[in-house]
Structure formats: structure tokens, C-alpha cells
XYZ file of C-alpha atoms in Angstrom:
584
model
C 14.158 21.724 5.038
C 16.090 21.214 1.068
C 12.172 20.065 0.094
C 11.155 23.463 0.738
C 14.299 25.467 -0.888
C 12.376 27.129 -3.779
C 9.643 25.189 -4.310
C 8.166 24.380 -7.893
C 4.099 25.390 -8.576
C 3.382 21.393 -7.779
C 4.624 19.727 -4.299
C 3.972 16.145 -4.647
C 4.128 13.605 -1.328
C 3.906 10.468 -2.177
C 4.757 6.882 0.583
C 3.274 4.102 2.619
C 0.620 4.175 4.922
C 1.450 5.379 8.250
C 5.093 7.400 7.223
C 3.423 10.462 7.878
C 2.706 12.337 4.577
C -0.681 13.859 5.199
C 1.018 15.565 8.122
C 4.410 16.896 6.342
C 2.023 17.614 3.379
C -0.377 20.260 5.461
C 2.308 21.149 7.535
C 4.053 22.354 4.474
C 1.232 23.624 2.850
C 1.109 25.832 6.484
C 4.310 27.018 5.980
C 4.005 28.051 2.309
C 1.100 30.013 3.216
C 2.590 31.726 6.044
C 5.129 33.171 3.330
C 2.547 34.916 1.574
C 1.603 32.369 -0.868
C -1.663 31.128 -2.159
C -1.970 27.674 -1.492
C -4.208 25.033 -2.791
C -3.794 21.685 -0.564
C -5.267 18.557 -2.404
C -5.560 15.038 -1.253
C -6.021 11.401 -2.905
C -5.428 9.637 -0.328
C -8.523 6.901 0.613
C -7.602 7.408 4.250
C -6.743 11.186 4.327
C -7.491 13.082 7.084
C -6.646 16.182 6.289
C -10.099 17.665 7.196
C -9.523 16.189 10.413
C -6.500 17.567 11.204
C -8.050 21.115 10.500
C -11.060 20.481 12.450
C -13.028 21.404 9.412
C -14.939 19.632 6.549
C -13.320 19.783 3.204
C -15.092 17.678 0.557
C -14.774 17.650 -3.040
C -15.249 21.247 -3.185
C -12.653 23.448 -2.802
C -12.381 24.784 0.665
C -11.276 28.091 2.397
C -9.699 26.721 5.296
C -10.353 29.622 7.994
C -7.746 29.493 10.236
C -4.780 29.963 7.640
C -4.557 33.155 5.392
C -4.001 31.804 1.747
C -4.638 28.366 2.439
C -7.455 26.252 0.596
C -8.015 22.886 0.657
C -9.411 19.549 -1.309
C -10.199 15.899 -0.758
C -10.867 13.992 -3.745
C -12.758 11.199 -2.483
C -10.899 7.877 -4.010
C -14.518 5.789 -3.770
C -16.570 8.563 -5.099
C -15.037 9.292 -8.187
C -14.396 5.514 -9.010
C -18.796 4.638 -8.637
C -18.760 8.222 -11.028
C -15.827 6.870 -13.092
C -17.786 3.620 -13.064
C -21.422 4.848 -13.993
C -19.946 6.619 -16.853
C -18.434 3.283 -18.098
C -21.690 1.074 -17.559
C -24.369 3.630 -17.524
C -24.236 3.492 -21.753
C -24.477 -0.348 -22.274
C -26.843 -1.129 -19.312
C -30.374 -2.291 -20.673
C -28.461 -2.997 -23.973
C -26.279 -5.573 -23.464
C -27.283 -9.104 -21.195
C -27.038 -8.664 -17.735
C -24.730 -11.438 -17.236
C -22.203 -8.844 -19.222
C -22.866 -6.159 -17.305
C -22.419 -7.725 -14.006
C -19.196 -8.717 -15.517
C -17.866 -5.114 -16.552
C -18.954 -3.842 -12.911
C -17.038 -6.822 -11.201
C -13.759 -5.900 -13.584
C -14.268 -2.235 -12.522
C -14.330 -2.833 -8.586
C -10.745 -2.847 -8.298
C -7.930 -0.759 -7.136
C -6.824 -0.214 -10.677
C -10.177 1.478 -11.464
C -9.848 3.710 -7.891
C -6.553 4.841 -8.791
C -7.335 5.834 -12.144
C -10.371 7.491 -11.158
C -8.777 9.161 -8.701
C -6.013 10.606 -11.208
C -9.144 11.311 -13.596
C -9.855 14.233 -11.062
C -7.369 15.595 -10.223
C -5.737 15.961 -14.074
C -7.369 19.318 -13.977
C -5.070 20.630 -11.568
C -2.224 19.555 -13.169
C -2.870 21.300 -16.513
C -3.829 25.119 -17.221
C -6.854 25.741 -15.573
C -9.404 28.256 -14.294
C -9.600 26.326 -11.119
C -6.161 26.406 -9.929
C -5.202 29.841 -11.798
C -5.293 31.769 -8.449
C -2.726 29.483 -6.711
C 0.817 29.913 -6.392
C 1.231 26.444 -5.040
C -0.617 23.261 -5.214
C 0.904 20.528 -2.654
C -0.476 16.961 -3.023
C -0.911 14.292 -0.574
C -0.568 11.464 -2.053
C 1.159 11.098 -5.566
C -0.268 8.753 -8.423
C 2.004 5.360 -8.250
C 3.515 4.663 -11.057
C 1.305 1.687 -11.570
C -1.138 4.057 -12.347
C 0.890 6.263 -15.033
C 1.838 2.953 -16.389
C -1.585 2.305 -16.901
C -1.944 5.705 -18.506
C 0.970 5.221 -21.003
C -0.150 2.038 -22.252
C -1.369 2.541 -26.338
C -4.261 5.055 -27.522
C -4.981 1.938 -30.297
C -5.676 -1.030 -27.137
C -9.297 -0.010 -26.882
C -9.994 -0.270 -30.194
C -8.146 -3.535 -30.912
C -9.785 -5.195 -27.846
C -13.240 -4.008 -29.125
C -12.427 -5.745 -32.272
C -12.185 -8.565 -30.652
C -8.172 -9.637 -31.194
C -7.008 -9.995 -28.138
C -8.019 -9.559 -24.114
C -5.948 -7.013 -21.816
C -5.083 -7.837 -18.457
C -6.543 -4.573 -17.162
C -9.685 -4.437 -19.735
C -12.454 -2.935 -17.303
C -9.783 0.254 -15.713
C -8.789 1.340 -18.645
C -12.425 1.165 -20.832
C -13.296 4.808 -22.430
C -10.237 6.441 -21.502
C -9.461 7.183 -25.331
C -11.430 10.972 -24.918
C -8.984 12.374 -22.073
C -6.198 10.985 -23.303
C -4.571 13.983 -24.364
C -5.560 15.794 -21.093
C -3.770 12.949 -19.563
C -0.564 13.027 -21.586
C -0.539 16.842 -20.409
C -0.893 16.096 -16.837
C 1.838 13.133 -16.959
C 4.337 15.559 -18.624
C 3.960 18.474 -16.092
C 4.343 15.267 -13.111
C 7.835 14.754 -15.483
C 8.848 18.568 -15.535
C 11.015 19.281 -12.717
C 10.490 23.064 -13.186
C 6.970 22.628 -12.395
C 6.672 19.191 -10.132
C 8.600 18.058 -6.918
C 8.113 14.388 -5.596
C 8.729 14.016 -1.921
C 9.615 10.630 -1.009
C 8.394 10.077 2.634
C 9.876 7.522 4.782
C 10.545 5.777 8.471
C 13.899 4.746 9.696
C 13.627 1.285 8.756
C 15.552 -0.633 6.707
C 11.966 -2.272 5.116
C 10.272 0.634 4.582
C 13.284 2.463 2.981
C 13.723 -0.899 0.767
C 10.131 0.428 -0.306
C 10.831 3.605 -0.488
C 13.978 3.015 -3.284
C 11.517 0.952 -5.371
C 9.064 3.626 -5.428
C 11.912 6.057 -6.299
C 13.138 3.688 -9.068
C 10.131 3.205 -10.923
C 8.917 6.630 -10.494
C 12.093 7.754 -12.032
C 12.117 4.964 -14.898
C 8.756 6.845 -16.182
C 10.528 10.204 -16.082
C 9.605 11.681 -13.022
C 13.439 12.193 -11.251
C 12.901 15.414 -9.075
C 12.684 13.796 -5.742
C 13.639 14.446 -2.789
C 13.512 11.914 0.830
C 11.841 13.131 3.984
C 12.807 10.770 6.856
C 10.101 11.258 9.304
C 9.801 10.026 13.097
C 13.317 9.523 14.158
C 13.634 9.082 17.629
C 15.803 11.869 19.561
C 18.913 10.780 20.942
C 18.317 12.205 24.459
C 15.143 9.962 25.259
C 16.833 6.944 24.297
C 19.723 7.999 27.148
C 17.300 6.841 30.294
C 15.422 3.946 28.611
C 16.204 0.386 27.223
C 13.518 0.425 24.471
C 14.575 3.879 23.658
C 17.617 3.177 23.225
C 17.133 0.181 21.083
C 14.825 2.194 18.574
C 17.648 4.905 18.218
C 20.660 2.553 17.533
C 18.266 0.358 15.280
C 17.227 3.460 13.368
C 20.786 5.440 13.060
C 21.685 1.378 11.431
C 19.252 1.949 8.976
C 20.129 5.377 8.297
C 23.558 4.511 7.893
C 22.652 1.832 5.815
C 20.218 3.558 3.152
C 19.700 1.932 0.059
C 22.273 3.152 -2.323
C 19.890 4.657 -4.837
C 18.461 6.983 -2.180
C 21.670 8.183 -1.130
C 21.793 10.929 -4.111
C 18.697 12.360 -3.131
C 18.645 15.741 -1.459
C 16.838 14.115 2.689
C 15.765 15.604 5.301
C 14.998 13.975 8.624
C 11.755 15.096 11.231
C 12.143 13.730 14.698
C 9.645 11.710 16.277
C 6.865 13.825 18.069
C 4.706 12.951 20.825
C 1.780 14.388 19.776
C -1.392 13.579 17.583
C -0.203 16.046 14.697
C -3.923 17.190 14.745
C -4.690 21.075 14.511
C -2.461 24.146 13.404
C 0.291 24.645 16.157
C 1.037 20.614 15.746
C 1.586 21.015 12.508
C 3.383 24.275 12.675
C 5.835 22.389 15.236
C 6.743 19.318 12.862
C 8.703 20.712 10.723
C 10.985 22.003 13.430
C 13.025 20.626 15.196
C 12.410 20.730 19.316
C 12.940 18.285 22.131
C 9.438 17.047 23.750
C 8.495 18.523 26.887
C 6.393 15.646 29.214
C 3.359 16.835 30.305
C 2.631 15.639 33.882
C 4.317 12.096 34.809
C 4.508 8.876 32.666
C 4.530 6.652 35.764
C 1.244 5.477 35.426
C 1.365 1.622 33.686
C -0.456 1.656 30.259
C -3.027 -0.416 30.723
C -3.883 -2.766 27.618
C -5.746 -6.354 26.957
C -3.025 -7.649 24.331
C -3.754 -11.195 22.862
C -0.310 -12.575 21.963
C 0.186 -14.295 17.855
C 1.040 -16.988 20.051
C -3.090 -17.545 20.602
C -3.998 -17.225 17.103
C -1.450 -19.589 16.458
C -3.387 -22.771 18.934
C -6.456 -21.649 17.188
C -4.892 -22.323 13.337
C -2.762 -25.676 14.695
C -5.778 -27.421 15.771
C -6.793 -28.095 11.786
C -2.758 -29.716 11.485
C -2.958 -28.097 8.008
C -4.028 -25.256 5.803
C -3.185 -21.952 4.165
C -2.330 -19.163 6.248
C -1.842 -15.509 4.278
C -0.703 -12.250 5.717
C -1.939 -8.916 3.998
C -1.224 -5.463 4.486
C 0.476 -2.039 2.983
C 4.108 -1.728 2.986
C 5.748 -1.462 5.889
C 3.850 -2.916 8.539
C 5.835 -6.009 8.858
C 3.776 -8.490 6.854
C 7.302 -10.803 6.289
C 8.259 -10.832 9.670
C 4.736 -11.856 11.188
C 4.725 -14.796 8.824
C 8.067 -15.789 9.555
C 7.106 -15.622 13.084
C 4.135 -17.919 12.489
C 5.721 -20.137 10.328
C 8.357 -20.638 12.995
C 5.953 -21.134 15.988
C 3.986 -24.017 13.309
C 6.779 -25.699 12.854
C 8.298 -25.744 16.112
C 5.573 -27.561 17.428
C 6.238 -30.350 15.278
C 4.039 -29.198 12.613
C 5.153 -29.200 8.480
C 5.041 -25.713 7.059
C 6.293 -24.352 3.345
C 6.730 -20.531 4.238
C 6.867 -18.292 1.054
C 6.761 -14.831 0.047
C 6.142 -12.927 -3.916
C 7.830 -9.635 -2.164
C 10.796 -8.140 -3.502
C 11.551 -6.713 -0.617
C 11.753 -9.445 1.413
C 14.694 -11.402 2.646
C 13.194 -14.390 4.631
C 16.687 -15.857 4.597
C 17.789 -12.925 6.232
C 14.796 -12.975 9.007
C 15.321 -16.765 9.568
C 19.137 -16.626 10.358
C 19.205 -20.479 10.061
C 17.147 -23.700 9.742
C 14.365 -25.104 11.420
C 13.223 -28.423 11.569
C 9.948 -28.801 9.640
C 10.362 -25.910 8.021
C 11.169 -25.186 4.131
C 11.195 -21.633 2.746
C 10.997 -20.556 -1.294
C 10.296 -17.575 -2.841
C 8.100 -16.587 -5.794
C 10.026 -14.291 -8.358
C 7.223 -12.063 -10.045
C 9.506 -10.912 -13.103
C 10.363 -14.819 -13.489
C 6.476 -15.861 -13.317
C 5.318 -12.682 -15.173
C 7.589 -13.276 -17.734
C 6.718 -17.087 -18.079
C 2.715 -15.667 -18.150
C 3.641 -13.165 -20.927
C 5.334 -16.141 -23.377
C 2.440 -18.369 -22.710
C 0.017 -15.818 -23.657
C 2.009 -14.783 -26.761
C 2.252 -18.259 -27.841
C -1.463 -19.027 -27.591
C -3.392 -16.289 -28.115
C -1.007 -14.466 -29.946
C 0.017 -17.374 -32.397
C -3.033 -15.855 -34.136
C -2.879 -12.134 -34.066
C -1.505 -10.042 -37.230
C 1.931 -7.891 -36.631
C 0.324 -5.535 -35.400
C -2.373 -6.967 -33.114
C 0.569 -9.104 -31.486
C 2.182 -5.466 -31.278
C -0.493 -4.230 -28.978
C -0.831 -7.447 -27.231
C 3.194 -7.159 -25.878
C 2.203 -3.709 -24.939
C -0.402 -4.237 -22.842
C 1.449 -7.792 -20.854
C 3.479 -4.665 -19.636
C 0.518 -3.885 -17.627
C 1.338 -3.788 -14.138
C -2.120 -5.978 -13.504
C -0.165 -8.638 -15.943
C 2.004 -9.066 -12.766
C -0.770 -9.546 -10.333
C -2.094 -12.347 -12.756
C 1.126 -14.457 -12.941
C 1.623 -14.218 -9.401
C -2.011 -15.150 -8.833
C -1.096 -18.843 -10.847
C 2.249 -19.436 -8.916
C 0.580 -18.699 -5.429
C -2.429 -21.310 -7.165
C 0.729 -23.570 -7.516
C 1.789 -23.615 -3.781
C -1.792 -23.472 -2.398
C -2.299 -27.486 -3.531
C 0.228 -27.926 -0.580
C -2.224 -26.672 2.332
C -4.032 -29.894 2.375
C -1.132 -31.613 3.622
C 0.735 -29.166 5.154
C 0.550 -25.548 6.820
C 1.438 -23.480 3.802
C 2.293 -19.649 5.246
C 2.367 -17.049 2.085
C 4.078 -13.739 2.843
C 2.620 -10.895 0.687
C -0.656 -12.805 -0.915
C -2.920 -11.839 -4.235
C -4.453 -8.741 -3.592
C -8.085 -8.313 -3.006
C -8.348 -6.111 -6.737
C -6.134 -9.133 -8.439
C -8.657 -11.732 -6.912
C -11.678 -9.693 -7.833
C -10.344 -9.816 -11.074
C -10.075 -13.382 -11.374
C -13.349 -14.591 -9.742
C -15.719 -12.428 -7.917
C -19.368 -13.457 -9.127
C -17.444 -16.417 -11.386
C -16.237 -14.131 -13.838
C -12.619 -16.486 -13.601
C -13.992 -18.685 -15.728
C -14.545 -16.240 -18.213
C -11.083 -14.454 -17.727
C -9.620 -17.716 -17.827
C -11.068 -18.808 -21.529
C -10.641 -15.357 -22.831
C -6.306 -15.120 -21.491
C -5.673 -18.698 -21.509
C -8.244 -20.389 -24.484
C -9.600 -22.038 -21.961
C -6.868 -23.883 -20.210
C -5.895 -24.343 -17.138
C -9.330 -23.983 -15.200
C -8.517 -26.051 -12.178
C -7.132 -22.463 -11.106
C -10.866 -22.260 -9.814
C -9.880 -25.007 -6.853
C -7.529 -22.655 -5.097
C -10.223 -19.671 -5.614
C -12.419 -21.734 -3.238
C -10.142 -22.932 -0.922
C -9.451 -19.195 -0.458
C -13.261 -18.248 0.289
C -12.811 -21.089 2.856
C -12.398 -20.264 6.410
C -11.776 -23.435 7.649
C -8.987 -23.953 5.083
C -7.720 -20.317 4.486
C -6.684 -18.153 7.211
C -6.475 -14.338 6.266
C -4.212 -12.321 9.100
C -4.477 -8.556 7.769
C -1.594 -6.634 9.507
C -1.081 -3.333 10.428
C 0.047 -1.080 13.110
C -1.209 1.383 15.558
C -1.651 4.400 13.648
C -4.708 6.041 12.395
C -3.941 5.985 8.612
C -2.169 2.013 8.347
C -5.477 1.074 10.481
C -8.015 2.967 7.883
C -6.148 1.341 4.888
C -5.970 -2.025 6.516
C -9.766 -1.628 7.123
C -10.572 -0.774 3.232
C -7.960 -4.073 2.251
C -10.402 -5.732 4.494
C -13.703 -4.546 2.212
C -11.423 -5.452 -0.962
C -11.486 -8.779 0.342
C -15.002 -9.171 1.189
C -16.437 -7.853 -1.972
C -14.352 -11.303 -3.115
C -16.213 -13.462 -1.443
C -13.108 -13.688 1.504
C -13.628 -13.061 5.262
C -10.503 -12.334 6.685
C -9.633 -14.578 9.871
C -8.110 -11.671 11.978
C -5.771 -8.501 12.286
C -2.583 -8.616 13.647
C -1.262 -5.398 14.946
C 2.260 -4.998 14.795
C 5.242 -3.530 16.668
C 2.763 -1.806 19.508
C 4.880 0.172 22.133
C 1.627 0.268 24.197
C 2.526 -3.761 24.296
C 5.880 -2.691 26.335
C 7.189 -0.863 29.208
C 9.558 2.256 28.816
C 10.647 4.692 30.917
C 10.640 7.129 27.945
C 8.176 9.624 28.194
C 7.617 10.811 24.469
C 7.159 6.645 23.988
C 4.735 6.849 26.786
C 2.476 9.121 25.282
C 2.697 7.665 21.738
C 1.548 4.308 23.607
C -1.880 6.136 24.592
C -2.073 7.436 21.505
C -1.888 3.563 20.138
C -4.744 2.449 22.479
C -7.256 4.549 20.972
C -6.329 2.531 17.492
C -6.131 -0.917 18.886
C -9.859 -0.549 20.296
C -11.021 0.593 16.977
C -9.402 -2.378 15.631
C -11.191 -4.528 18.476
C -14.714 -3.098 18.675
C -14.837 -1.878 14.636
C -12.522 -4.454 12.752
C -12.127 -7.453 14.490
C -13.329 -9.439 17.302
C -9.773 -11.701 16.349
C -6.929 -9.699 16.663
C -3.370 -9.960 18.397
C -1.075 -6.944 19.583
C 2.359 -7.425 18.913
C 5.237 -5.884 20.528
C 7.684 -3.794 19.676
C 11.294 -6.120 20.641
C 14.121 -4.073 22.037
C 16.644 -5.997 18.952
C 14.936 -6.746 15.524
C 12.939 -9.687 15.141
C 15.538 -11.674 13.488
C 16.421 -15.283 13.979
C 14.188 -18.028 15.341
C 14.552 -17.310 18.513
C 13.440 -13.804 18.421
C 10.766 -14.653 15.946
C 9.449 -17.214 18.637
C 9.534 -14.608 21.349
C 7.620 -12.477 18.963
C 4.884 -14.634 18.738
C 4.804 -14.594 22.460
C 5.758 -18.740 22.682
């Protein structure tokens, strides 16, 4: 593996939900310790299982783990250290300042910007000289911070001060509040992420043309901010020999060789390695000691027995959201689990019944064009540009509330529009734009507002507020689509995710971002399921078990509405396939 050809002090992995980094990163983390090497392994991931897959309890404490010489081990608790983060925010002013205020400063710190900055704020102390991590040789990450997050971090010392003063109103006030003492701790730990003698970033991917789409973004604007040692693990790959006795197999390995072939070009300097697809729940040490190399799987008794699953088609949800004739139908979900493709496929089945639907997508990633292959009756597509509408959000904010703002005030204000939250924001108002539609028509959005955006904008009415202090009071019919999106009857919600422990957890705690907005989601749509085929291959056999276990946590813990889509021997693209998709 070129990741692990002399290693740097920091191993950072860093992808999607679902690609397999927790696993590569304490599989690694194995391996450097077998060498002799004191190892510290550290997570930030919200859905880690690391703990798990050492069958011990970590914590926020670091932890001996038992069964590997030189190996300890540490989960920084995302949640935890955002209420701690928060309390030390709001704990000052609370009793001093209305409560009306302070509701307000809690709702703008219940985001993901405030998690993910939290999150950072613990682990800063392990990027920088310290008695804590003296003893280790190697420290190996799951789970980098985004560079949304060191964006955040690099925005002005001055802001805090300026906004205090009252001159102007930042798009990601409540995250960023009292950061102005460990500042200089921060600026330490960003510049050892940026030093390529001390920090590695491994890229972790799938074979799939979406997710490595994702991936080259991620690379991009992780190397725009100065971190540019990466590397590309390409994890699961199916093995050529099962796909020579099975159709599905065989359709997975010449869809996934396509995509290799076809990598993004900024990818293709990286130094990559590849993992084949294993079998096995990578739980427990000789797992992990076997992912990293590279052996065929050996079945374990027969795969003739059927797998036996109850799989509600999208087709079904579909009758239930046609009966209305109209409404807003949104698909959430992390990277990579096919959010763009199951509203295409919805859109489709809509307006193939006859029915009027605008499908539309914010994603950069997405090509619906490319998905559709054609026209369809009833149907019209359009797609949100976010630079275009962030940039339009940024002038009219400059010429309002700037128009009144010294040099250097209006200085600070361009600074902060850079925000990545700025983004969020613009795309919020164009979405607002398109939602005015659903009471005529079905109105399918690919890639909505996020749950942390729309707390932002409105849970417990603070909109109203963030709408007089950014726009001077204009444009307050915004509230309109706010409610239409709290309403079931004319807002459908379809989280989507697939059958995999870590894209289930993180579609679970989208599903609590949500809620805390005052938005039930309608159901969960889980995507590409081989335990919704047949093969004859027996590694995809067992990895269809393995999926059961996921989709009845799903069922009994997430969602009494769900469907189970199937994995399609040739990618769902086109009409046709997008129809057979659904089920129709």
C-alpha cells in the first residue's frame, strides 16, 4: 500500500459515509503497530465505530486497546463536545441577557457548523506539541476536518469584534462566537494539517463514478487551503473471478473497472491504491488484519439458500405522494448514496403517470441530463448553480447592508460572505424560489437545504430575525416556504441511504437535524440493496445478509415508511431504467 510507504507522525482519512474509512483507518493503525510503533488511533467521526470493531469501549479518554501491543485509541464524541462547546458560549450571558436572546444563540449553535468546529476544538491538541500525544510515534485519524470547517477557521481574528460592534451580521455568527482565545492554537494545528512532512490525507473512495466526482471536490478544496499530500484509497472493488459465474457480478465489475478507467482527471496524479471487496463485517482484529491484503473469499457453507427480505418498491411511496396531484418532494442524504438518481427516478414515475413535475437539483455533482438520457412528457428539469446564487446573495448584501459600513467594516463583511454557510443561505432563497411551484405542480428537489442551514433560518422563528438583520428586513415572505416545509401533507422528505452500518447511522442523525427544525421526514429510501436481488455470487450473498440486519434497523428504529431499492445489473440511466428502478 503507497499510503503506508513511510508514513508522516499524522495519518489523516478523510470520505463519505459508507467508503470504508473507519475500517482502512484501524486496519492501518493495526499494521503500524505491528511494526513496532506506538500508535494513537483517534476518531471524529459522529458514527464511528471504532470501539465496536475492537469489541471494547473507548470514550473520550484515551484507551489501551488490549489486544494490540502499541496501539491506543480515542473517540471524540462529535455531540459531546458541541453541548461543552455550546455551554461555554451561553453559560456567560444566560440570566444576563433576555431569554428570547438566549434561545436565539442556542438555536444558531445547534448546527453542523458548531459540531464540526467543536469537534476540531478537541482534537487541536493532538495536532500541536503536546504532553498527551508525546509518547506516540503515530497518530492516524478517522475522519479529517472538511475544509468547510478550516474555512471557517481562517476567516478574520477582527469578525468577532466588528460583529459585537454592531456593523454588520455574519452568516455563521453563533459557530464561530468566542473563538478569538484559541485562535493561535488553531493556526498551529491548521499549519501542521498543511505540512506534508508531518500530515498525510487519505482520500477514501468506491468505484463509482459519483462518489469519485465527490471525492475530486474534496481533493480540490482541501488542496486550495494548502493541504496537497494526499493520497486515494479505492476501497471495495469487486474481484474479477466472482463476477465470472454471475450476471450481477459481472455487471458490478465492468461498471466499476468504467469508472476506474474513467477517474476524474484531478485524481489521476495522486499516488491510489485499490482494496477488494470483502465479504465480511470488518469487525474484530483478524478482519481488519485481512483488508489490507489482498485474498480471494473463501464461501463458507453454500449460498443456495434465497435471501429472504420484505422489500417495499419506490414504486409504493410513489401512489402514496400522487394521490395529493401536487407538492414538494425532497431527497436528503450524504454523498454517495444516490440521492440524484432516486429523484430522477421519482420524478420520472410522477410524470409518467400524467402528472406535471419540475425536477431540480443545487448539486455540483450531478448531471440529471446525463441520468435522464432524453425527454419526458410532463417533465421539465433545471438546475440551481450555488456559485451563481451565492454570488447574487453576496452583491445584494454588499449593496444593502454594506452601502453603510466604513472601508474597513465592508472589508470584513466580504470576508466573512466567503463563509461556506453564505452558500447554504443563497441556496436556501433559490430552493424558496422553486418551492412556490408545489402548489400547482409536483416539484422534486435533488440535494435540498440542509437540516443545520434550515435551523439557521427558522427553528423557534429566529428567520425573522436573521432575515431583518442580512436582508434589512426584506424579503420575509421567505417564511411561506419555511412552513410549507414543516408540512407533511405538502412536503415530502425521502432521506436516502444504503445498507451499511455507518450511511444508516448518519442518515439517522440527518434525520434528528431535521426534527430539531420542526420537519418530520416522510420516509427512507434505501438504495442499491443486493439483498433486493438474486446472484449466484457467493461473496454478494453474504454481503446481502449482512444488508438485512441494516434494513430492519431502518424498519423497526427509523422508519415505519421505507422502500428497498435494488441494485440494477446496468446503471440507472435513462427513463426506462429509472422506471424499472422505481419498480413501475
Amino acid at each position: 500500500m503507497q499510503f503506508l510507504d513511510q508514513p508522516p507522525r499524522f495519518l489523516f482519512f478523510t470520505g463519505k459515509g459508507g467508503v470504508g474509512k473507519t475500517s482502512i483507518a484501524c486496519a492501518t493503525a493495526i499494521q503500524l503497530a505491528a511494526n513496532g510503533k506506538r500508535v494513537l488511533l483517534v476518531s471524529t467521526d459522529p458514527a464511528s465505530n471504532v470501539g465496536q470493531v475492537f469489541g471494547i469501549s473507548i470514550g473520550n479518554t484515551v484507551t489501551a486497546v488490549p489486544t494490540v501491543l502499541n496501539l491506543s485509541a480515542l473517540e471524540i464524541d462529535p455531540q459531546a463536545a458541541a453541548q461543552v462547546y455550546r455551554d461555554r458560549i451561553v453559560g456567560p450571558v444566560r440570566g444576563i441577557l433576555p431569554d428570547d436572546v438566549v434561545r436565539g444563540i442556542e438555536e444558531q449553535l445547534s448546527g453542523a457548523c458548531t459540531t464540526e468546529i467543536a469537534a476540531f476544538d478537541e482534537f487541536t491538541s493532538l495536532l500541536i506539541d503536546s504532553p498527551l500525544t508525546a509518547e506516540y510515534d503515530h497518530i492516524v485519524f478517522d475522519t479529517a476536518p472538511t475544509g468547510h470547517t478550516i474555512r471557517l477557521l481562517q476567516l478574520p481574528g477582527a469578525w468577532s469584534g466588528f460583529l459585537e460592534e454592531g456593523k454588520g451580521d455574519a452568516s455563521c455568527l453563533g459557530p464561530l462566537a468566542g473563538l478569538e482565545k484559541q485562535r493561535e492554537q488553531y493556526k498551529a494545528a491548521v499549519d501542521a494539517l498543511a505540512d506534508d512532512k508531518r500530515t498525510r490525507l487519505i482520500l477514501v473512495a468506491r468505484a463509482q463514478q459519483s462518489t469519485l466526482r465527490e471525492v475530486a471536490r474534496t481533493h480540490e478544496e482541501l488542496a486550495g487551503i494548502g493541504l496537497k499530500q494526499q493520497y486515494l484509497v479505492i476501497n471495495g472493488i469487486l474481484p474479477k473471478i466472482e463476477a465470472e459465474t454471475d450476471v450481477l457480478a459481472a455487471a458490478i465489475y465492468k461498471r466499476e473497472q468504467a469508472a476506474l478507467n474513467g477517474i476524474p482527471e484531478v485524481l489521476k496524479s495522486l499516488p491510489q491504491d485499490q482494496v477488494a471487496l470483502k465479504a465480511f463485517d470488518l469487525v474484530g482484529l483478524d478482519a481488519l488484519r485481512q483488508l489490507l491484503i489482498d485474498t480471494p473469499y473463501q464461501a463458507r457453507g453454500t449460498n443456495d439458500a434465497p435471501v429472504e427480505l420484505d422489500k417495499p418498491s419506490l414504486v409504493q411511496l410513489v401512489d402514496s405522494i400522487a394521490v395529493e396531484g401536487h407538492g414538494l418532494v425532497m431527497t436528503m442524504g450524504k454523498g454517495g448514496v444516490g440521492k440524484t438518481t432516486i429523484a430522477a427516478a421519482v420524478a420520472v414515475e410522477l410524470a409518467h403517470r400524467g402528472l406535471a413535475v419540475h425536477l431540480t437539483t443545487s448539486d455540483p455533482a450531478a448531471h440529471l441530463s446525463d441520468t435522464l438520457k432524453g425527454t419526458l412528457d410532463n417533465l421539465t428539469v433545471s438546475r440551481i448553480d450555488p456559485h451563481e446564487e451565492t454570488e447574487r446573495y453576496r452583491q445584494h448584501v454588499l449593496e444593502t447592508k454594506g452601502a453603510t459600513l466604513d472601508a474597513h467594516g465592508r472589508a470584513l463583511l466580504e470576508e466573512d460572505l466567503r463563509s461556506p454557510c453564505t452558500e447554504e443561505i443563497a441556496v436556501f432563497q433559490a430552493f424558496s424560489r422553486i418551492i412556490r411551484e408545489a402548489g400547482k405542480k409536483f416539484v422534486v428537489m435533488d440535494t435540498a437545504p440542509t437540516g443545520h442551514t434550515l435551523l439557521l433560518l427558522d427553528a423557534t422563528g429566529a428567520y425573522h430575525r436573521e432575515v431583518a438583520r442580512q436582508m434589512d428586513k426584506a424579503n420575509l415572505h421567505f417564511t411561506t416556504p419555511m412552513m410549507q416545509l414543516q408540512d407533511p401533507k405538502q412536503t415530502k422528505i425521502l432521506i436516502v441511504t444504503l445498507a451499511e452500518k455507518t450511511p444508516v447511522l448518519e442518515a439517522a442523525n440527518l434525520q434528528e437535524d431535521l426534527r430539531r427544525a420542526g420537519i418530520e421526514p416522510w420516509a427512507w429510501v434505501v438504495n442499491n440493496s443486493v439483498a433486493a436481488t438474486t446472484t449466484n455470487s457467493a461473496l454478494l450473498h453474504q454481503r446481502a445478509l449482512n444488508e438485512l440486519v441494516e434494513i430492519d434497523t431502518v424498519a423497526k428504529r427509523y422508519s415505519k415508511r421505507y422502500a428497498v431499492v435494488p441494485m440494477l445489473k446496468d446503471e440507472p440511466v435513462g427513463v426506462k431504467r429509472l422506471l424499472e428502478l422505481a419498480g413501475h
